mmCIF file with all atom_site columns, C-alpha atoms in Angstrom:
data_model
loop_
_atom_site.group_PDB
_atom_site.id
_atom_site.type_symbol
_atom_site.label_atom_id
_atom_site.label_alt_id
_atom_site.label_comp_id
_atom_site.label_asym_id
_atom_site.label_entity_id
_atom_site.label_seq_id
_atom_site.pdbx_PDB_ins_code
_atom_site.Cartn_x
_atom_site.Cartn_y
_atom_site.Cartn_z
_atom_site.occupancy
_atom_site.B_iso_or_equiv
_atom_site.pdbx_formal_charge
_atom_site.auth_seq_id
_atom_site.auth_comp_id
_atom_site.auth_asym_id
_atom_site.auth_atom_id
_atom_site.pdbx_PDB_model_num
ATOM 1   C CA . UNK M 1 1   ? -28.551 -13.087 -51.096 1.00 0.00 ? 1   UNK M CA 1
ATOM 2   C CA . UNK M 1 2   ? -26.837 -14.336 -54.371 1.00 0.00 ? 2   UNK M CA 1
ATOM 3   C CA . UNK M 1 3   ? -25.253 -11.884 -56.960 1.00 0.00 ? 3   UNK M CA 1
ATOM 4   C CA . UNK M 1 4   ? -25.262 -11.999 -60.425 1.00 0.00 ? 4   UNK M CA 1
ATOM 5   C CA . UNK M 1 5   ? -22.191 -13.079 -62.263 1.00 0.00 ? 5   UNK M CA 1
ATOM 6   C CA . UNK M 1 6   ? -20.471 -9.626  -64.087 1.00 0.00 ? 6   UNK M CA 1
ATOM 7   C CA . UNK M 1 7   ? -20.183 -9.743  -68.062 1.00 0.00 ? 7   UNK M CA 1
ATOM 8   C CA . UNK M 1 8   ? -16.537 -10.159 -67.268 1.00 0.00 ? 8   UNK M CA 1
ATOM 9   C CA . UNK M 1 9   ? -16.659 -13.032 -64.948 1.00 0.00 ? 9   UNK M CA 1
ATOM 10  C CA . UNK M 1 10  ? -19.158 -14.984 -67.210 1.00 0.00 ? 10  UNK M CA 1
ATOM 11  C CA . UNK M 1 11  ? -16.594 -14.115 -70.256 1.00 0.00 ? 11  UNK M CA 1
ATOM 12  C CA . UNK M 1 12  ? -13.706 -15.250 -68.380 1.00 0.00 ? 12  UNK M CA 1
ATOM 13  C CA . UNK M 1 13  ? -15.567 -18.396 -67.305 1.00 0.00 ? 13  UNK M CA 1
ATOM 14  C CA . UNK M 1 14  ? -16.447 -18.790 -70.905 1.00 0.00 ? 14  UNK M CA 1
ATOM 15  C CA . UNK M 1 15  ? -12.985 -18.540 -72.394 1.00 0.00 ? 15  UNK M CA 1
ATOM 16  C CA . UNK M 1 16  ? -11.693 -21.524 -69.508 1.00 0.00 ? 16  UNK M CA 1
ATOM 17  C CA . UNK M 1 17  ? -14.210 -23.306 -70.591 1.00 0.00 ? 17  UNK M CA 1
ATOM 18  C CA . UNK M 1 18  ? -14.112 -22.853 -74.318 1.00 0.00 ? 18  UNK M CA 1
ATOM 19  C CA . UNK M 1 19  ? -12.829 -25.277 -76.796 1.00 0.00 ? 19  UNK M CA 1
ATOM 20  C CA . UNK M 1 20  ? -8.960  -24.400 -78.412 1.00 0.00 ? 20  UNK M CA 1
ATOM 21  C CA . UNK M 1 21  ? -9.814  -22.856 -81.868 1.00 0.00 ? 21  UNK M CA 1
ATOM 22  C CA . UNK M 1 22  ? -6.418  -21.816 -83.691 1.00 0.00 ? 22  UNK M CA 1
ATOM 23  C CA . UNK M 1 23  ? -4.614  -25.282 -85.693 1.00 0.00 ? 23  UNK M CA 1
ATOM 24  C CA . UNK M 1 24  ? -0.902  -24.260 -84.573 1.00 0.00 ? 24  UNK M CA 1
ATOM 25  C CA . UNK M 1 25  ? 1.364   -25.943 -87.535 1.00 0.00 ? 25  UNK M CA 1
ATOM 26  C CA . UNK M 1 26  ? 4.612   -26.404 -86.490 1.00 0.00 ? 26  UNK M CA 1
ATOM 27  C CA . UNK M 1 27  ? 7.861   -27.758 -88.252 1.00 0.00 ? 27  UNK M CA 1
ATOM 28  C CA . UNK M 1 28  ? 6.840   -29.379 -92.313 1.00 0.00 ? 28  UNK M CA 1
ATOM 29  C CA . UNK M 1 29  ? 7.234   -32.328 -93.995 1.00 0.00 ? 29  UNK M CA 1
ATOM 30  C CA . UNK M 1 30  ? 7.730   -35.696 -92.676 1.00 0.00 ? 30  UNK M CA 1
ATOM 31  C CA . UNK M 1 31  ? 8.500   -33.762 -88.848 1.00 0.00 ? 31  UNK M CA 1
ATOM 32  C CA . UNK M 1 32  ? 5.182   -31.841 -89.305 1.00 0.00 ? 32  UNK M CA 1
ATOM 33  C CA . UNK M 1 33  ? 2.737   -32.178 -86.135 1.00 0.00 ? 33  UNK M CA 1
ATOM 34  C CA . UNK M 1 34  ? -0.475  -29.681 -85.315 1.00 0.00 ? 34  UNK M CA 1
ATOM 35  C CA . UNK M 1 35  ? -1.313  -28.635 -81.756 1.00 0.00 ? 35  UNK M CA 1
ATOM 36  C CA . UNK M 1 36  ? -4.291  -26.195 -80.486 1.00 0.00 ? 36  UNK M CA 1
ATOM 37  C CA . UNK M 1 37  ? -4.582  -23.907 -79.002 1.00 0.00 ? 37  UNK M CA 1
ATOM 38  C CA . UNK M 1 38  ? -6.746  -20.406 -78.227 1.00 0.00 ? 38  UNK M CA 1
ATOM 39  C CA . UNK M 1 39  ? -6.522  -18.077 -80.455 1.00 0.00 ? 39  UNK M CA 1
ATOM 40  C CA . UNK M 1 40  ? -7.353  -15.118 -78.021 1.00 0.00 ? 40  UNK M CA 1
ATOM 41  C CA . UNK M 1 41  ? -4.442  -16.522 -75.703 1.00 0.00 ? 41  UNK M CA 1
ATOM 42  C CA . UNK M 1 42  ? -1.923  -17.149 -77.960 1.00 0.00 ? 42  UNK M CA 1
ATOM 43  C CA . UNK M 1 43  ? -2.735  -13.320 -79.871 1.00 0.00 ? 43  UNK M CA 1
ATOM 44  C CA . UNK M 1 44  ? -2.599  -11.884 -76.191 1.00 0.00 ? 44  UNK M CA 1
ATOM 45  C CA . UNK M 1 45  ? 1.272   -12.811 -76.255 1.00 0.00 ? 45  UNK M CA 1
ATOM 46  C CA . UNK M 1 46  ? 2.297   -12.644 -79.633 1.00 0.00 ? 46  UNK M CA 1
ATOM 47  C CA . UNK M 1 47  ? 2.053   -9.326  -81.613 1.00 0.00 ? 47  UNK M CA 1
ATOM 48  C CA . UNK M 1 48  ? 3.250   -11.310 -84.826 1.00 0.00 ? 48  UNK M CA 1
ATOM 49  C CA . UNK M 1 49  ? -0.296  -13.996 -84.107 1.00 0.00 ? 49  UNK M CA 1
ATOM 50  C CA . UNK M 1 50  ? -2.543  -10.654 -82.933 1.00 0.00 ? 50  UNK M CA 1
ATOM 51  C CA . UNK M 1 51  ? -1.833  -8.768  -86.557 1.00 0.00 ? 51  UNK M CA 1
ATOM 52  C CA . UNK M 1 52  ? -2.673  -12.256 -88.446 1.00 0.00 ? 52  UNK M CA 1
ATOM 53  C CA . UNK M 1 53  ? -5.883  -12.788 -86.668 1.00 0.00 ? 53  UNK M CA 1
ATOM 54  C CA . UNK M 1 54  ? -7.161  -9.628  -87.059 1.00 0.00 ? 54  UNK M CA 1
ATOM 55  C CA . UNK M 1 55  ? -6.347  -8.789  -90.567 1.00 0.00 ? 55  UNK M CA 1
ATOM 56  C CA . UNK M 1 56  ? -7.496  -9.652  -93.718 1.00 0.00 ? 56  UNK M CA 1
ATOM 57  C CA . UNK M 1 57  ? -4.946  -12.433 -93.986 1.00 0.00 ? 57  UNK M CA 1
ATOM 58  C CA . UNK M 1 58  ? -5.598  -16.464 -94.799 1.00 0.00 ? 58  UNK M CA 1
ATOM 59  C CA . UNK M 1 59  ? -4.550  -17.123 -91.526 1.00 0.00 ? 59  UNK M CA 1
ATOM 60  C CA . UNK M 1 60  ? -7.668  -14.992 -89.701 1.00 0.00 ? 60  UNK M CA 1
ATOM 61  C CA . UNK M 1 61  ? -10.158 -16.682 -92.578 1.00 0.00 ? 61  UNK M CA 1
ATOM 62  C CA . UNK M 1 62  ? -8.794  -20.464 -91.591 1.00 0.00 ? 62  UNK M CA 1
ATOM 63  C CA . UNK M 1 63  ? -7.543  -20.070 -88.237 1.00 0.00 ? 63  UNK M CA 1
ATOM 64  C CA . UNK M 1 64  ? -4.427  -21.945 -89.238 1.00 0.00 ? 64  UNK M CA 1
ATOM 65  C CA . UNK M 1 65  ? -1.100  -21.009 -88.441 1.00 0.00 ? 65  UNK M CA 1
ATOM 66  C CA . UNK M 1 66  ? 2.216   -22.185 -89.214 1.00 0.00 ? 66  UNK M CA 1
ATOM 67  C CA . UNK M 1 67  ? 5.823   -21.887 -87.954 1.00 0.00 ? 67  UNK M CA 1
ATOM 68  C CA . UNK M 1 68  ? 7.593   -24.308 -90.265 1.00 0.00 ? 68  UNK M CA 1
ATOM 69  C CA . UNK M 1 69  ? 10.809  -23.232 -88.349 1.00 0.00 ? 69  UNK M CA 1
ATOM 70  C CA . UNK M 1 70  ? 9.931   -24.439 -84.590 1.00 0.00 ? 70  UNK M CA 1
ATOM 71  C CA . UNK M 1 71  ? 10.013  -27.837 -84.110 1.00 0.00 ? 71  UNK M CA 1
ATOM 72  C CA . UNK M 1 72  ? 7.111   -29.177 -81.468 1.00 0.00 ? 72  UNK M CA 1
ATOM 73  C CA . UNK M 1 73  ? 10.082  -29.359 -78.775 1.00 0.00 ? 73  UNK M CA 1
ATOM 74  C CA . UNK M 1 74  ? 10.795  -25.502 -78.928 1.00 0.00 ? 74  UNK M CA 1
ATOM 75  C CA . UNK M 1 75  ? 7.030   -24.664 -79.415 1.00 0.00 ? 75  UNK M CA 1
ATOM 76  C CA . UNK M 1 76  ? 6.011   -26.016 -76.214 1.00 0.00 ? 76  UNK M CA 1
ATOM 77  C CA . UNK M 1 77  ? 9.863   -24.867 -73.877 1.00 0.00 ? 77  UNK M CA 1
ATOM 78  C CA . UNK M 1 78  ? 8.412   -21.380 -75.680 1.00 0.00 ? 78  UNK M CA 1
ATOM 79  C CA . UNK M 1 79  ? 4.405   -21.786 -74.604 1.00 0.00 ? 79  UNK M CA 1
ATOM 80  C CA . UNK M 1 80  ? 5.830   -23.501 -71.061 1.00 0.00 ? 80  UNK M CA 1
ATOM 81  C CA . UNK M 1 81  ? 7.673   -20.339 -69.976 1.00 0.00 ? 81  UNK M CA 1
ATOM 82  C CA . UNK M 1 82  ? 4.762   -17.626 -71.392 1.00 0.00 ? 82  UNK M CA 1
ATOM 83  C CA . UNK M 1 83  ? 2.416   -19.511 -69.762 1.00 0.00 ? 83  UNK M CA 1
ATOM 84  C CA . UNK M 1 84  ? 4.306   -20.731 -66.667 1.00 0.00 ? 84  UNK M CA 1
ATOM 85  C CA . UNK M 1 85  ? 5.809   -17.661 -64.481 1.00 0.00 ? 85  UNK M CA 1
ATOM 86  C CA . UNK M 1 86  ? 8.009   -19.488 -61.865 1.00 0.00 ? 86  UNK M CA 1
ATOM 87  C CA . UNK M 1 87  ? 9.003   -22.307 -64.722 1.00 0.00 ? 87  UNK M CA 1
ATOM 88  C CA . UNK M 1 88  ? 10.348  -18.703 -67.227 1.00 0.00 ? 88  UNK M CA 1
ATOM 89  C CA . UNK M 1 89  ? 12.345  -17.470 -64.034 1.00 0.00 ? 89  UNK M CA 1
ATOM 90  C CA . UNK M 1 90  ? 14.148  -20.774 -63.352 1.00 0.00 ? 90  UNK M CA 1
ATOM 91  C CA . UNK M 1 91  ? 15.127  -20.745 -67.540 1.00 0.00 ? 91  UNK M CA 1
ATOM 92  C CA . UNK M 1 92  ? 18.820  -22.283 -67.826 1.00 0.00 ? 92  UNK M CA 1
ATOM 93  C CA . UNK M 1 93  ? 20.734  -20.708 -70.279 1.00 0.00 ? 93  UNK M CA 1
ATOM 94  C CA . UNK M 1 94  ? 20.423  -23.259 -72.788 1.00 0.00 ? 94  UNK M CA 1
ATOM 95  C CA . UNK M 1 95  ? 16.820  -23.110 -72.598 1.00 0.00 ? 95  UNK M CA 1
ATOM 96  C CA . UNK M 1 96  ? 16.589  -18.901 -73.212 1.00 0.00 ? 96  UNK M CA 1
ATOM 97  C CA . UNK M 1 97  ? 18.894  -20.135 -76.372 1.00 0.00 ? 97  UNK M CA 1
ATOM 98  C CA . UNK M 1 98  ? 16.407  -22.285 -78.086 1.00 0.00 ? 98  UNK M CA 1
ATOM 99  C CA . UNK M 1 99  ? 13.501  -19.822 -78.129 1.00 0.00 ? 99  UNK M CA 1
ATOM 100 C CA . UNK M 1 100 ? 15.102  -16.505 -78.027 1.00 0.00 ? 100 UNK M CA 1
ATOM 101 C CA . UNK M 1 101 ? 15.001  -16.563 -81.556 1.00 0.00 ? 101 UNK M CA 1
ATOM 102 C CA . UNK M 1 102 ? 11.485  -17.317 -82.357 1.00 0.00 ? 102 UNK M CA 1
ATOM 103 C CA . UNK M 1 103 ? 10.484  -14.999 -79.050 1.00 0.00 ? 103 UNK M CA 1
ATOM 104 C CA . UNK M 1 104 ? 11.817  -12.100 -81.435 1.00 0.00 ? 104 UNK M CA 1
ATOM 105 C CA . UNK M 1 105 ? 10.945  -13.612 -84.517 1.00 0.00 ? 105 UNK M CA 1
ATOM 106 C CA . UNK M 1 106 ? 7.293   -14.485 -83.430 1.00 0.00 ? 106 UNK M CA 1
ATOM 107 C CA . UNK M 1 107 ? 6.957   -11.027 -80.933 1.00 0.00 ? 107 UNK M CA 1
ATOM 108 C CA . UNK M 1 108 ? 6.637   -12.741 -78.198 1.00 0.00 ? 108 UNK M CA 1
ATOM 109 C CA . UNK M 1 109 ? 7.189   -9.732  -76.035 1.00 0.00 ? 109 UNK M CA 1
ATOM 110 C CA . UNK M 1 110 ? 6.881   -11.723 -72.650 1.00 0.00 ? 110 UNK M CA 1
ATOM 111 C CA . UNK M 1 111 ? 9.057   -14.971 -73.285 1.00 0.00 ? 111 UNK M CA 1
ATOM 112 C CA . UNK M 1 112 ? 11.453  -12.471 -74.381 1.00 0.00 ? 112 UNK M CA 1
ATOM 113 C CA . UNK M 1 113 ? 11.919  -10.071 -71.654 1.00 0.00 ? 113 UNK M CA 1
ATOM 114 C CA . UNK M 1 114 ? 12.686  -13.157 -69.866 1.00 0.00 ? 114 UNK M CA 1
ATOM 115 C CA . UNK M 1 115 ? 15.329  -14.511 -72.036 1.00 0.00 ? 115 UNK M CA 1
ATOM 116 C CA . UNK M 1 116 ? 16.870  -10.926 -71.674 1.00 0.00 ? 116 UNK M CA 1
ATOM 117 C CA . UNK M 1 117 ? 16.882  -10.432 -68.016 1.00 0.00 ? 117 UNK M CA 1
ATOM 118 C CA . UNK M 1 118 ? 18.462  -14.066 -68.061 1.00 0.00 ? 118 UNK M CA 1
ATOM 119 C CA . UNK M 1 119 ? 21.271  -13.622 -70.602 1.00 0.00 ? 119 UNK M CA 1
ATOM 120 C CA . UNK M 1 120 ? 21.555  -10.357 -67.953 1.00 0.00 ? 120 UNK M CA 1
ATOM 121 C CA . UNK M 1 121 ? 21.686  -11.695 -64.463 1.00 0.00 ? 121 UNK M CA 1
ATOM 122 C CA . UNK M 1 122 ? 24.441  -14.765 -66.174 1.00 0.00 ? 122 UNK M CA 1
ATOM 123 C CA . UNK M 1 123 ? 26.441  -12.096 -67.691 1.00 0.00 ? 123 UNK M CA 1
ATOM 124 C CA . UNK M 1 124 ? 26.387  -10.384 -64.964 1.00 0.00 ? 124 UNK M CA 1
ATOM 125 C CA . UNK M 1 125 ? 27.825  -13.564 -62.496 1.00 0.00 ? 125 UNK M CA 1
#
């Protein structure tokens, strides 16, 4: 007897499935580059991307956001150890350096819990 799919499995299966839909902007000028990415991922981790998709705000009307601060490098050591469990708990010190910052800045609350219970467990040596 086959079953029927649940909304929630067919809504997962869509999201895997689904195209990347937010233009991420990162660095400016001549060292500019654009990546993409979901918007509903990338809102999941970041409070700071959440609040400017879902308020009135040029960013929500576009789906364009920029972080003329991180360069692509740091953007993607940042999305490799949200995204990547076992890669965030083998961070090396100089890693947790270069995206601490823009964890905070940015609120990504999960990228930086892991930065702090690295600084902690080397402090702590």
């Amino acid at each position: 007897m086959a079953t029927e799919n649940t909304d929630c499995e067919r809504e997962a299966k869509k999201l895997r499935s689904s195209e990347p839909d937010l233009k991420v902007v990162l660095g400016s000028g001549d060292a500019e580059s654009i990546q993409w990415h979901h918007s509903q991922t990338l809102a999941s981790k970041s409070k700071y991307i959440d609040a400017m998709l879902s308020t009135p705000m040029k960013e929500k009307d576009e789906y364009i956001i920029s972080f003329p601060d991180i360069d692509p490098e740091t953007w993607q050591k940042m999305m490799k150890y949200i995204e990547n469990l076992v890669a965030a708990r083998q961070m090396n010190a100089r890693d947790a350096l270069d995206v601490a910052l823009f964890y905070d800045k940015y609120e990504f609350v999960e990228g930086g819990n892991f930065v702090i219970r690295l600084s902690w467990t080397t402090s702590s040596r």
